[in-house]
Amino acid sequence: MSSLDYLEYELNAILHTSKDNIVIADGAGVVLRVSQNCEAVYGRKASFLIGKSVKDLEEDGIFSPSITRRVLAKKKDLQIMQKTPTGRVVMATGLPVYDESGTIIRVISFSHDLTELQHLKEDYEELRTQMEVYETEIQELRDKERVPEEFVIKSRAIQLIWQLVERVANSDASVVFLGESGVGKNVFARALHKGSERRNGSFIEVNCGAIPETLFESEMFGYEPGSFTGAGKKGKAGMIELANQGTLFLDEVGELPLAVQAKLLKAIQEKTITRVGGTKPKTIDFRLIASTNQNLEDMVKKGTFREDLFYRLNVIPITIPPLRERKEDIATLAAHFLKGLNDKYRTNKFFHAATIESLSEYTWPGNVRELQNIVERLVITADARTIYPDALPSYIQQDAVQKLTSFLPGAEEETGTTLKEALEEVEIRWLKRAFKQYKTTYEMADYLGMNQSTVVRKLKKYKINAKSH
């Protein structure tokens, strides 16, 4: 047997026993040899690949992209990530082989399957996020008997408010919850009722801004049969009457017109009501809770809110701070909402750590209600199981990026530019930083908290020498 025969045997043995997929092409990019496991990786048999041009195979999406074609173009060793038709993610390394004149006569490429590693990375990211959630859940389990299921207590501010709610729950003193729209005033009001001795009675919530002044009296006090045109034949109990032995919650009480305030004050003071069209007063035993996003003291000074009603309501005022002033609650609330929405929509999505950072940088003018709505939107619209920052609405991404400019070199020099230009400059800096630190766009995507396809698109947009993907 000749030495060439031995070399042929050795080469075939290497091709057939290697755990990596091996492709050998000539200097024109035509496939000469492939290892037997190519079908599992690329979905094509060796007989199909041999004799084909790597350029044609790349255009057909089999080599996506072709490491051989790039090695021939760059004339140096290269390493890229490939996505194969079989759904695998592989790391391809290409090595040029030169003859004595310096001409490339062969390109040998090795492809190592990283699909399992990619899955492990995703699982690790999910596990890291879940660990943060578990810390909160442990505390929630400890407090399960005293804290309602819909409650999330993380920040010191909310802890203090909850302690105050617990202390006043069993009294019959009037409580008014103050704070911006969406901070959760109605949630605290319900918790106060559930923690009181009236928990077995009704909790009647009245949206004071939603009842027209002309209907207020009949809605709040009820009416007798036939008391006015259109009245029901059996009459109707009013909101106050329905709250007997329970709690009456006046939501957005600052919206009440002055004329209505006088009628309500009398019922609160005397704890009696008379239905419209009736003559016999009824004694009603109820606990009063109110809420408002307005400054009632200023309204009293302006004459738009009765002073006597203000003092009747303002026995125990509790102010709930806006979400932007208790940022430590944002991640916990987002995880809490995500868990419930995953159950609701039968999904299994989780936040990338960079997404939580972006959420925490946003100012949340709509407070907790806005956060809940955003999380629901992300669960419904995000394509991937991992929710990356680029899935967030553009105004949240911009808000987060603006805050990051102060941490970047030269940020203070960016004057005379538009907001869009400044944000693009920050984006370019982060992309260039990732480009220098990482070898592939998959690693860059993980660092930046983006989808890999988004990284590729932005590298092309800003003409940063795009790495292989």
Short mmCIF file of C-alpha atoms in Angstrom, two decimals, residues 5-280:
data_model
loop_
_atom_site.label_atom_id
_atom_site.label_comp_id
_atom_site.label_asym_id
_atom_site.label_seq_id
_atom_site.Cartn_x
_atom_site.Cartn_y
_atom_site.Cartn_z
CA ASP A 5 -3.24 5.24 0.28
CA TYR A 6 -2.29 5.53 3.94
CA LEU A 7 -2.96 9.26 3.85
CA GLU A 8 -6.38 8.59 2.30
CA TYR A 9 -7.22 6.12 5.09
CA GLU A 10 -6.04 8.55 7.74
CA LEU A 11 -8.03 11.41 6.26
CA ASN A 12 -11.20 9.34 6.04
CA ALA A 13 -10.71 8.16 9.62
CA ILE A 14 -10.44 11.76 10.81
CA LEU A 15 -13.55 12.79 8.87
CA HIS A 16 -15.66 9.89 10.09
CA THR A 17 -14.62 9.83 13.75
CA SER A 18 -14.51 13.54 14.52
CA LYS A 19 -17.29 14.84 16.73
CA ASP A 20 -17.05 18.15 14.90
CA ASN A 21 -18.45 18.58 11.42
CA ILE A 22 -15.59 19.00 8.92
CA VAL A 23 -15.86 20.51 5.44
CA ILE A 24 -12.91 20.67 3.00
CA ALA A 25 -13.17 22.92 -0.05
CA ASP A 26 -10.74 23.84 -2.80
CA GLY A 27 -9.39 27.29 -3.62
CA ALA A 28 -12.46 28.05 -5.76
CA GLY A 29 -14.86 27.25 -2.93
CA VAL A 30 -16.02 23.87 -4.26
CA VAL A 31 -16.70 21.25 -1.57
CA LEU A 32 -14.34 18.27 -1.86
CA ARG A 33 -14.95 16.30 1.34
CA VAL A 34 -17.31 16.41 4.32
CA SER A 35 -17.60 14.38 7.48
CA GLN A 36 -20.44 11.89 7.88
CA ASN A 37 -22.24 13.93 10.55
CA CYS A 38 -22.91 16.78 8.08
CA GLU A 39 -26.48 15.51 7.51
CA ALA A 40 -27.35 15.93 11.20
CA VAL A 41 -25.91 19.46 11.21
CA TYR A 42 -26.84 20.85 7.79
CA GLY A 43 -29.71 18.59 6.82
CA ARG A 44 -27.99 17.39 3.61
CA LYS A 45 -26.13 14.19 2.80
CA ALA A 46 -22.43 14.23 1.92
CA SER A 47 -23.24 13.21 -1.66
CA PHE A 48 -25.37 16.34 -2.05
CA LEU A 49 -22.75 18.73 -0.72
CA ILE A 50 -19.69 17.36 -2.51
CA GLY A 51 -19.06 19.16 -5.78
CA LYS A 52 -21.25 22.14 -4.86
CA SER A 53 -19.98 25.71 -4.63
CA VAL A 54 -20.11 27.17 -1.10
CA LYS A 55 -21.53 30.35 -2.66
CA ASP A 56 -24.52 28.40 -4.01
CA LEU A 57 -24.93 26.53 -0.71
CA GLU A 58 -24.92 29.86 1.12
CA GLU A 59 -27.57 31.30 -1.20
CA ASP A 60 -29.69 28.20 -0.57
CA GLY A 61 -29.44 28.82 3.20
CA ILE A 62 -27.50 25.63 3.93
CA PHE A 63 -24.31 27.41 5.00
CA SER A 64 -25.67 30.51 6.72
CA PRO A 65 -23.26 32.21 6.31
CA SER A 66 -20.44 30.31 4.59
CA ILE A 67 -17.20 30.31 6.57
CA THR A 68 -15.28 29.04 3.52
CA ARG A 69 -16.40 31.93 1.31
CA ARG A 70 -15.36 34.42 3.97
CA VAL A 71 -11.94 32.80 4.49
CA LEU A 72 -11.34 32.97 0.73
CA ALA A 73 -12.33 36.66 0.71
CA LYS A 74 -10.36 37.70 3.83
CA LYS A 75 -7.45 35.27 3.26
CA LYS A 76 -7.06 34.54 6.96
CA ASP A 77 -8.36 32.34 9.78
CA LEU A 78 -11.95 33.23 10.77
CA GLN A 79 -14.54 32.11 13.26
CA ILE A 80 -18.29 32.71 12.93
CA MET A 81 -21.64 31.57 14.28
CA GLN A 82 -23.97 29.77 11.88
CA LYS A 83 -27.64 28.92 11.98
CA THR A 84 -28.33 25.69 10.09
CA PRO A 85 -31.49 24.51 8.30
CA THR A 86 -31.92 21.89 11.05
CA GLY A 87 -32.33 24.66 13.63
CA ARG A 88 -28.91 24.25 15.19
CA VAL A 89 -26.46 26.96 16.25
CA VAL A 90 -22.85 26.07 15.42
CA MET A 91 -19.46 27.73 15.85
CA ALA A 92 -17.58 27.43 12.54
CA THR A 93 -13.80 27.90 12.31
CA GLY A 94 -12.20 28.24 8.88
CA LEU A 95 -8.49 27.74 8.13
CA PRO A 96 -6.85 28.51 4.75
CA VAL A 97 -4.16 26.16 3.34
CA TYR A 98 -1.58 27.77 1.04
CA ASP A 99 0.72 26.33 -1.60
CA GLU A 100 4.37 27.35 -2.06
CA SER A 101 3.37 30.42 -4.08
CA GLY A 102 1.03 31.69 -1.37
CA THR A 103 -2.20 30.75 -3.17
CA ILE A 104 -5.05 29.27 -1.15
CA ILE A 105 -5.58 25.73 -2.39
CA ARG A 106 -7.82 24.43 0.38
CA VAL A 107 -10.10 25.74 3.14
CA ILE A 108 -10.72 23.42 6.06
CA SER A 109 -13.63 24.32 8.34
CA PHE A 110 -14.69 22.80 11.64
CA SER A 111 -18.23 23.31 12.94
CA HIS A 112 -18.96 22.67 16.60
CA ASP A 113 -22.61 22.35 17.66
CA LEU A 114 -23.46 24.99 20.29
CA THR A 115 -27.23 24.51 20.27
CA GLU A 116 -27.27 22.89 23.69
CA LEU A 117 -24.97 25.60 25.03
CA GLN A 118 -27.33 28.30 23.73
CA HIS A 119 -30.21 26.58 25.52
CA LEU A 120 -28.15 26.35 28.68
CA LYS A 121 -27.37 30.07 28.48
CA GLU A 122 -31.09 30.86 28.14
CA ASP A 123 -31.90 28.57 31.03
CA TYR A 124 -29.17 30.20 33.11
CA GLU A 125 -30.53 33.67 32.36
CA GLU A 126 -34.00 32.54 33.35
CA LEU A 127 -32.65 30.96 36.53
CA ARG A 128 -30.79 34.14 37.46
CA THR A 129 -33.96 36.18 37.01
CA GLN A 130 -36.01 33.66 38.96
CA MET A 131 -33.56 33.77 41.88
CA GLU A 132 -34.34 37.45 42.33
CA VAL A 133 -38.05 36.65 42.28
CA TYR A 134 -37.69 33.81 44.79
CA GLU A 135 -36.27 36.15 47.42
CA THR A 136 -39.47 38.14 47.24
CA GLU A 137 -41.64 35.02 47.11
CA ILE A 138 -40.06 33.67 50.30
CA GLN A 139 -41.02 36.86 52.09
CA GLU A 140 -44.48 36.67 50.55
CA LEU A 141 -44.92 33.14 51.91
CA ARG A 142 -43.93 34.33 55.37
CA ASP A 143 -46.48 37.11 55.17
CA LYS A 144 -49.16 35.08 53.40
CA GLU A 145 -51.59 35.14 56.30
CA ARG A 146 -51.51 38.91 56.67
CA VAL A 147 -50.73 40.25 53.18
CA PRO A 148 -53.31 39.94 50.35
CA GLU A 149 -52.27 37.92 47.30
CA GLU A 150 -52.31 40.95 44.98
CA PHE A 151 -49.91 42.84 47.25
CA VAL A 152 -46.17 43.25 46.60
CA ILE A 153 -44.17 44.73 49.45
CA LYS A 154 -40.50 45.44 48.74
CA SER A 155 -39.53 49.06 49.36
CA ARG A 156 -39.23 50.53 52.83
CA ALA A 157 -41.87 53.14 51.94
CA ILE A 158 -44.50 50.49 51.13
CA GLN A 159 -43.54 48.44 54.18
CA LEU A 160 -44.25 51.45 56.42
CA ILE A 161 -47.57 52.12 54.67
CA TRP A 162 -48.60 48.50 55.10
CA GLN A 163 -47.74 48.61 58.79
CA LEU A 164 -49.92 51.72 59.16
CA VAL A 165 -52.78 50.05 57.27
CA GLU A 166 -52.57 47.07 59.62
CA ARG A 167 -52.65 49.33 62.68
CA VAL A 168 -55.75 51.28 61.62
CA ALA A 169 -57.65 48.40 60.01
CA ASN A 170 -59.62 47.40 63.09
CA SER A 171 -60.67 50.93 64.00
CA ASP A 172 -63.66 52.66 62.42
CA ALA A 173 -61.74 55.87 61.74
CA SER A 174 -62.07 57.40 58.28
CA VAL A 175 -59.00 56.94 56.07
CA VAL A 176 -58.08 58.87 52.92
CA PHE A 177 -55.44 57.50 50.56
CA LEU A 178 -53.51 60.21 48.74
CA GLY A 179 -51.28 59.82 45.70
CA GLU A 180 -51.00 60.04 41.94
CA SER A 181 -53.29 58.12 39.64
CA GLY A 182 -52.23 54.48 39.26
CA VAL A 183 -50.22 54.09 42.49
CA GLY A 184 -52.64 51.49 43.85
CA LYS A 185 -54.89 53.46 46.21
CA ASN A 186 -57.84 51.14 45.55
CA VAL A 187 -55.65 48.08 46.31
CA PHE A 188 -54.75 49.52 49.71
CA ALA A 189 -58.40 50.42 50.35
CA ARG A 190 -59.47 46.81 49.71
CA ALA A 191 -56.64 45.53 51.90
CA LEU A 192 -57.78 47.83 54.70
CA HIS A 193 -61.31 46.42 54.43
CA LYS A 194 -60.09 42.81 54.36
CA GLY A 195 -58.00 43.41 57.47
CA SER A 196 -60.86 44.95 59.43
CA GLU A 197 -63.65 43.44 61.52
CA ARG A 198 -66.00 44.39 58.67
CA ARG A 199 -64.27 41.96 56.27
CA ASN A 200 -67.43 39.81 56.05
CA GLY A 201 -69.48 42.84 55.02
CA SER A 202 -69.62 44.41 51.58
CA PHE A 203 -66.90 46.58 50.11
CA ILE A 204 -68.74 49.15 47.98
CA GLU A 205 -66.50 51.12 45.65
CA VAL A 206 -67.87 54.37 44.21
CA ASN A 207 -66.05 56.18 41.40
CA CYS A 208 -67.00 59.72 42.30
CA GLY A 209 -65.90 61.11 38.96
CA ALA A 210 -68.12 58.73 36.99
CA ILE A 211 -71.55 59.59 38.48
CA PRO A 212 -73.33 62.57 36.85
CA GLU A 213 -74.51 65.16 39.36
CA THR A 214 -78.14 64.65 38.27
CA LEU A 215 -77.97 60.94 39.13
CA PHE A 216 -75.83 61.20 42.24
CA GLU A 217 -78.66 61.32 44.77
CA SER A 218 -80.52 58.29 43.36
CA GLU A 219 -77.28 56.29 42.95
CA MET A 220 -75.94 57.04 46.42
CA PHE A 221 -79.18 57.08 48.45
CA GLY A 222 -81.41 54.84 46.34
CA TYR A 223 -85.07 55.48 45.48
CA GLU A 224 -88.57 54.22 46.27
CA PRO A 225 -90.84 52.63 43.61
CA GLY A 226 -92.29 55.20 41.21
CA SER A 227 -90.43 58.10 42.82
CA PHE A 228 -89.55 59.61 39.41
CA THR A 229 -90.00 58.96 35.71
CA GLY A 230 -88.04 55.89 34.75
CA ALA A 231 -87.69 54.62 38.32
CA GLY A 232 -87.89 50.86 38.76
CA LYS A 233 -91.13 49.37 40.04
CA LYS A 234 -89.38 47.75 42.99
CA GLY A 235 -87.19 50.70 43.92
CA LYS A 236 -83.45 50.43 44.40
CA ALA A 237 -81.00 50.49 47.29
CA GLY A 238 -78.24 53.10 46.99
CA MET A 239 -74.49 52.63 47.34
CA ILE A 240 -74.47 53.80 50.96
CA GLU A 241 -77.24 51.40 51.90
CA LEU A 242 -75.38 48.51 50.22
CA ALA A 243 -72.36 49.29 52.40
CA ASN A 244 -74.30 48.59 55.62
CA GLN A 245 -72.12 46.54 58.01
CA GLY A 246 -69.28 46.96 55.53
CA THR A 247 -67.07 49.62 53.95
CA LEU A 248 -67.92 52.52 51.63
CA PHE A 249 -64.95 53.49 49.43
CA LEU A 250 -65.20 56.87 47.67
CA ASP A 251 -62.60 56.71 44.92
CA GLU A 252 -61.39 60.08 43.54
CA VAL A 253 -63.52 61.96 46.05
CA GLY A 254 -62.04 65.26 44.86
CA GLU A 255 -64.16 64.97 41.70
CA LEU A 256 -67.42 65.51 43.59
CA PRO A 257 -69.30 68.77 42.77
CA LEU A 258 -69.92 71.09 45.75
CA ALA A 259 -73.69 70.52 45.74
CA VAL A 260 -73.14 66.77 45.96
CA GLN A 261 -70.58 67.16 48.75
CA ALA A 262 -73.19 68.74 51.03
CA LYS A 263 -75.61 65.84 50.60
CA LEU A 264 -72.90 63.30 51.19
CA LEU A 265 -71.59 65.06 54.31
CA LYS A 266 -74.99 64.83 56.00
CA ALA A 267 -75.19 61.09 55.38
CA ILE A 268 -71.64 60.57 56.70
CA GLN A 269 -72.24 62.64 59.84
CA GLU A 270 -75.63 61.21 60.77
CA LYS A 271 -75.09 57.69 59.34
CA THR A 272 -78.65 57.84 58.02
CA ILE A 273 -80.06 58.03 54.52
CA THR A 274 -83.50 58.64 53.04
CA ARG A 275 -84.24 57.17 49.65
CA VAL A 276 -85.39 59.48 46.86
CA GLY A 277 -89.20 59.58 47.06
CA GLY A 278 -89.15 58.15 50.57
CA THR A 279 -89.97 59.69 53.94
CA LYS A 280 -88.53 57.21 56.39
#
